[in-house]
Tab-separated table of N, CA and C in Angstrom:
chain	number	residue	atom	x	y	z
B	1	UNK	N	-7.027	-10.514	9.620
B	1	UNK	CA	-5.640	-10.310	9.292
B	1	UNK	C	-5.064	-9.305	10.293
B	2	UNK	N	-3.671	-9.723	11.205
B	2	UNK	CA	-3.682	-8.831	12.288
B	2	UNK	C	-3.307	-7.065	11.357
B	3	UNK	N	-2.319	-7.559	10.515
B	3	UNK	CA	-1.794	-6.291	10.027
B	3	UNK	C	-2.848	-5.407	9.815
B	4	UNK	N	-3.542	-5.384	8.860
B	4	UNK	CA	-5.258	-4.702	8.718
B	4	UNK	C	-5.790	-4.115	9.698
B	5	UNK	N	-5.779	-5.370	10.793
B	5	UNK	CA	-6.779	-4.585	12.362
B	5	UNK	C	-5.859	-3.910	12.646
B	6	UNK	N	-4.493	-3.841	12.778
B	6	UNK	CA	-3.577	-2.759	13.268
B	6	UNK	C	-3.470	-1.458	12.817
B	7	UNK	N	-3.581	-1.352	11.285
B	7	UNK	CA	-3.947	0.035	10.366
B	7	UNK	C	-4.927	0.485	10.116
B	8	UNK	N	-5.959	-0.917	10.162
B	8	UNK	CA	-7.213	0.116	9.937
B	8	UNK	C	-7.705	1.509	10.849
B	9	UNK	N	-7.756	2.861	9.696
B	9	UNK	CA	-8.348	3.775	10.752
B	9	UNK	C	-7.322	4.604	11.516
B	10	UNK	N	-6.292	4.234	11.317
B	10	UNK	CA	-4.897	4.963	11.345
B	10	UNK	C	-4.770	5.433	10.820
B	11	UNK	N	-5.107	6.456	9.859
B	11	UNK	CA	-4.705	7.388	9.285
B	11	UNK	C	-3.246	6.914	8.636
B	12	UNK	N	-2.370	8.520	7.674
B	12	UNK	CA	-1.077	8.043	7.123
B	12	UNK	C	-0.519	6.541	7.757
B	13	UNK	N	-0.050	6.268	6.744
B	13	UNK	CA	1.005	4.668	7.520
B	13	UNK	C	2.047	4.445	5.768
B	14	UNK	N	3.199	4.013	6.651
B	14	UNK	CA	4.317	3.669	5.783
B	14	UNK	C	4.297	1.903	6.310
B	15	UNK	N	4.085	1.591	5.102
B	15	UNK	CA	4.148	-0.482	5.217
B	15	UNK	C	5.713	-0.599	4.862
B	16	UNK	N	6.336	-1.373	5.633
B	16	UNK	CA	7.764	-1.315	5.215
B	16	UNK	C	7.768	-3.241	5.427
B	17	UNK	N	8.567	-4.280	4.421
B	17	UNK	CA	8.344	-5.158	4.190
B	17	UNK	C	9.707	-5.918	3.935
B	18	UNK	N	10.650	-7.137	4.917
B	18	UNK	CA	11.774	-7.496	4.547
B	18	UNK	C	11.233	-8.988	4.358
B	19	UNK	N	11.749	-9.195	2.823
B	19	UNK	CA	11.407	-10.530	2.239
B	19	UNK	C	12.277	-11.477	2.804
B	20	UNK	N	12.387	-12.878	2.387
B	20	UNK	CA	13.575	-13.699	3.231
B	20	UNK	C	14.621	-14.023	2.129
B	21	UNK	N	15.209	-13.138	1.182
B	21	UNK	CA	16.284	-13.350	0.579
B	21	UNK	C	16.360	-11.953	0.640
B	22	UNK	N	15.925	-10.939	1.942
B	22	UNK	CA	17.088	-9.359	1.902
B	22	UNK	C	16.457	-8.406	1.327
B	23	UNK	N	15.226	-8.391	0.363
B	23	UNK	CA	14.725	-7.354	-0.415
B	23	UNK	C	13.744	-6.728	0.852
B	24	UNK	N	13.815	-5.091	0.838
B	24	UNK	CA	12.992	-4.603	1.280
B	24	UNK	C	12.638	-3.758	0.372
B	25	UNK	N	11.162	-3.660	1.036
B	25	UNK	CA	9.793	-2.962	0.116
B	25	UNK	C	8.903	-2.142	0.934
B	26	UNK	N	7.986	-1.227	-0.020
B	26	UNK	CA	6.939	-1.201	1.253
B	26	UNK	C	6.234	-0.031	0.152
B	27	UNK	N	4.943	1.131	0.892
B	27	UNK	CA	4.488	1.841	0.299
B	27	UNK	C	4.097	3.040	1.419
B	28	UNK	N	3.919	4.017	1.005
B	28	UNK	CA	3.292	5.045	1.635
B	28	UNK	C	1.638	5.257	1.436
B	29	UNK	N	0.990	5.589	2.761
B	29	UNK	CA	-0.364	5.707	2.482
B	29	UNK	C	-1.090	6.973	3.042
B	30	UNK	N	-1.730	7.679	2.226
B	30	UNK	CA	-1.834	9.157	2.569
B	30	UNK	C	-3.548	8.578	3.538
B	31	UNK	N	-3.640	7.768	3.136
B	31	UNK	CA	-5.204	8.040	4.305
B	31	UNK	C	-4.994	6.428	4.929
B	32	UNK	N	-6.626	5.999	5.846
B	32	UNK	CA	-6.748	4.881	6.525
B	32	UNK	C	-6.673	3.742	5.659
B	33	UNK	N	-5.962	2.440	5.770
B	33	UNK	CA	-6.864	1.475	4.796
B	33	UNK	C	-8.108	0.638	5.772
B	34	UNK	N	-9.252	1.428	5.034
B	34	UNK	CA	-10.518	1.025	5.416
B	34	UNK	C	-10.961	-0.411	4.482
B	35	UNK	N	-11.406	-1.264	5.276
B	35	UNK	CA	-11.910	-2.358	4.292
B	35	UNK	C	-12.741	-1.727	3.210
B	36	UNK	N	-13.053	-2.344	2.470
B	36	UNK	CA	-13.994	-2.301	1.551
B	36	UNK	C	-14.895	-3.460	1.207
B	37	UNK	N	-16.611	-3.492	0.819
B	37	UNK	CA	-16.910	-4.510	0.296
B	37	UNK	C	-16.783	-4.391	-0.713
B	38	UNK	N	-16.793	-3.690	-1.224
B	38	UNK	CA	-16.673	-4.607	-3.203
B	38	UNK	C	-15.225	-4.302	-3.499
B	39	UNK	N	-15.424	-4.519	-4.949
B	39	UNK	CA	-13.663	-4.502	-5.057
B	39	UNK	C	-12.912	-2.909	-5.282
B	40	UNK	N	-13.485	-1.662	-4.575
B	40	UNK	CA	-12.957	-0.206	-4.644
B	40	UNK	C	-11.606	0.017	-4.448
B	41	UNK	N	-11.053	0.708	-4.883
B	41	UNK	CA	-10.056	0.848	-4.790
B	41	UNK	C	-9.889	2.562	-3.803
B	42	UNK	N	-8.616	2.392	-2.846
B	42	UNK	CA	-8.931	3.830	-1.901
B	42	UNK	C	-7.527	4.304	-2.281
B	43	UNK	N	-7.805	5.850	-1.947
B	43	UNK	CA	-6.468	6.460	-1.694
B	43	UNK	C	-6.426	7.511	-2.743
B	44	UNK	N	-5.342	8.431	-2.700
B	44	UNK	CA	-4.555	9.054	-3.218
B	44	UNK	C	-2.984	8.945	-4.021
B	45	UNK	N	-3.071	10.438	-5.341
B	45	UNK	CA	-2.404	10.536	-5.721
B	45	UNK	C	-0.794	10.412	-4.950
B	46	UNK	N	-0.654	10.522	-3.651
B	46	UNK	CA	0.071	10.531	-2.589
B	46	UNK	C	0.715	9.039	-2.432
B	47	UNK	N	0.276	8.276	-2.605
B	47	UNK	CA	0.625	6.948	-2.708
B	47	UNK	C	1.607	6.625	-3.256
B	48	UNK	N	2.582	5.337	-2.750
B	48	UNK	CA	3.559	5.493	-3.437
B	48	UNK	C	4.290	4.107	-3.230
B	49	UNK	N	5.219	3.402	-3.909
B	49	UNK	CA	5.621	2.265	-3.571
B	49	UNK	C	7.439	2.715	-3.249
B	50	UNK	N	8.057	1.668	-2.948
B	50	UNK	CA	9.385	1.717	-3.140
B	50	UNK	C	10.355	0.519	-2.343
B	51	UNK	N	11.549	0.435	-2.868
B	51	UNK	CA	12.410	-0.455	-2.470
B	51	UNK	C	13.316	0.454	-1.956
B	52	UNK	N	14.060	-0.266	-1.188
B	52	UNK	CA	15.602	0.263	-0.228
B	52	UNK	C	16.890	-0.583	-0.223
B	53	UNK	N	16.347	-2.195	-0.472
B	53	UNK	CA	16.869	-2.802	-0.753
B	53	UNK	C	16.422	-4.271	-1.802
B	54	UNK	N	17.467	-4.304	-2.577
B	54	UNK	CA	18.843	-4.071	-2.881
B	54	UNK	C	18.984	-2.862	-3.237
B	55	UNK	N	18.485	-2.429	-3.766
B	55	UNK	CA	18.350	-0.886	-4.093
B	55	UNK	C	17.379	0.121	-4.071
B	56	UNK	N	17.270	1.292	-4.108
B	56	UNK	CA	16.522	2.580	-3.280
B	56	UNK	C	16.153	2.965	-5.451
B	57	UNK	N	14.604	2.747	-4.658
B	57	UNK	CA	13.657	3.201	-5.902
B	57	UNK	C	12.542	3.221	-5.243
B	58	UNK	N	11.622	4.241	-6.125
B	58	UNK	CA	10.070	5.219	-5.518
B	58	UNK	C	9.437	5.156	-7.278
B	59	UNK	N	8.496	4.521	-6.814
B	59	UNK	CA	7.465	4.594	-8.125
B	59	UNK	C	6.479	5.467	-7.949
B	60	UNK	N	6.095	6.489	-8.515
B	60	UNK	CA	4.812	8.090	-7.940
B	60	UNK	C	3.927	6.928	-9.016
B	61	UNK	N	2.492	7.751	-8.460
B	61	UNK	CA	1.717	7.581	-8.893
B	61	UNK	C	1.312	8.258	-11.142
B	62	UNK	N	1.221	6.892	-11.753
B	62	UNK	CA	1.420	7.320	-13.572
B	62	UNK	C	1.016	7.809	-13.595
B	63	UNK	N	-0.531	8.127	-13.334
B	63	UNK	CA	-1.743	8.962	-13.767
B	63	UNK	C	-2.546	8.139	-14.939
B	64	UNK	N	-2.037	6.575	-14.713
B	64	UNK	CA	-2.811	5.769	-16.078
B	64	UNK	C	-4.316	5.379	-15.188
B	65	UNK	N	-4.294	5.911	-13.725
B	65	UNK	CA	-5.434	5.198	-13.051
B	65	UNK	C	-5.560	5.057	-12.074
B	66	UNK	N	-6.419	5.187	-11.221
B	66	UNK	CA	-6.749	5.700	-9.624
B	66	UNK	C	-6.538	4.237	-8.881
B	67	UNK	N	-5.701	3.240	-9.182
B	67	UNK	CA	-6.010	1.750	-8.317
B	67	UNK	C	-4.650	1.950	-7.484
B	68	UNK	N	-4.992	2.795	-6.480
B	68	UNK	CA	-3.690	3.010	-5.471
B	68	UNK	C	-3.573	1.817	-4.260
B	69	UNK	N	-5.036	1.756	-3.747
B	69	UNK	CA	-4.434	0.625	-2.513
B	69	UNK	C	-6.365	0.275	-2.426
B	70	UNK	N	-5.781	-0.946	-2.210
B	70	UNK	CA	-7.108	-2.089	-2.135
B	70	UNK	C	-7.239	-2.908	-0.617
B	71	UNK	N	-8.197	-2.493	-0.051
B	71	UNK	CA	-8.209	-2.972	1.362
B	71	UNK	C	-9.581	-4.037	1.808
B	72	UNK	N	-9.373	-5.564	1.852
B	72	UNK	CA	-10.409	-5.928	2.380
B	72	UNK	C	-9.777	-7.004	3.663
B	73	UNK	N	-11.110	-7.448	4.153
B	73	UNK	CA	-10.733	-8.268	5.673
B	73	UNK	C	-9.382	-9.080	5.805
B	74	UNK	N	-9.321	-10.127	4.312
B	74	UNK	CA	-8.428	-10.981	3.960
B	74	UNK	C	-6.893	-10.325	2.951
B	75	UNK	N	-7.068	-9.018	3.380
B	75	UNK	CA	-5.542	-8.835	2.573
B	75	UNK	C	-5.877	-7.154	1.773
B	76	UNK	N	-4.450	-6.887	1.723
B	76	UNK	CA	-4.402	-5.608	1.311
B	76	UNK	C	-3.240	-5.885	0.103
B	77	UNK	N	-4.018	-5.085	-0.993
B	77	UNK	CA	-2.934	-4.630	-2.267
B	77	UNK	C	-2.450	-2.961	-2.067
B	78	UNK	N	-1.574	-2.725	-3.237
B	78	UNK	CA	-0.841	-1.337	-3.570
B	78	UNK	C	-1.133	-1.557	-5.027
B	79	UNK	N	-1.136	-0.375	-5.437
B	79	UNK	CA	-1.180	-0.518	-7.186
B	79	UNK	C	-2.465	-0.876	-8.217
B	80	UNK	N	-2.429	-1.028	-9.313
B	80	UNK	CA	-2.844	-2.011	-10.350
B	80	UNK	C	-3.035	-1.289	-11.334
């Protein structure tokens, strides 16, 4: 996945994301996303999602649970 080989190991990175009906998205990432083999979940309380458009919203981390960002060869999550 090029995006992946591009971040992996980069340290901080802001994913910023324009859908094709105008919504933008994205998340903040306080460390690398390193693959993982099993299904671990990485990162920090620092993590963070948000929109800009249509409208400007930031979701912090609940504290219901450490599943901040999920990194393997075939694709990267935020959340869960």
């Amino acid at each position: 996945m090029l995006l992946h080989r591009n971040v992996k190991s980069s340290g901080p990175t802001v994913l910023v994301v324009k859908d094709e009906k105008g919504a933008v998205f994205g998340c903040f990432s306080a460390v690398s996303w390193e693959p993982q083999r099993t299904q671990s979940y990485i990162g920090t309380g620092e993590t963070f999602l948000f929109t800009t458009a249509p409208q400007f919203q930031v979701w912090h981390w609940s504290h219901a649970n450490s599943f901040f960002m999920l990194a393997k060869d075939d694709g990267i999550a935020v959340g869960g």
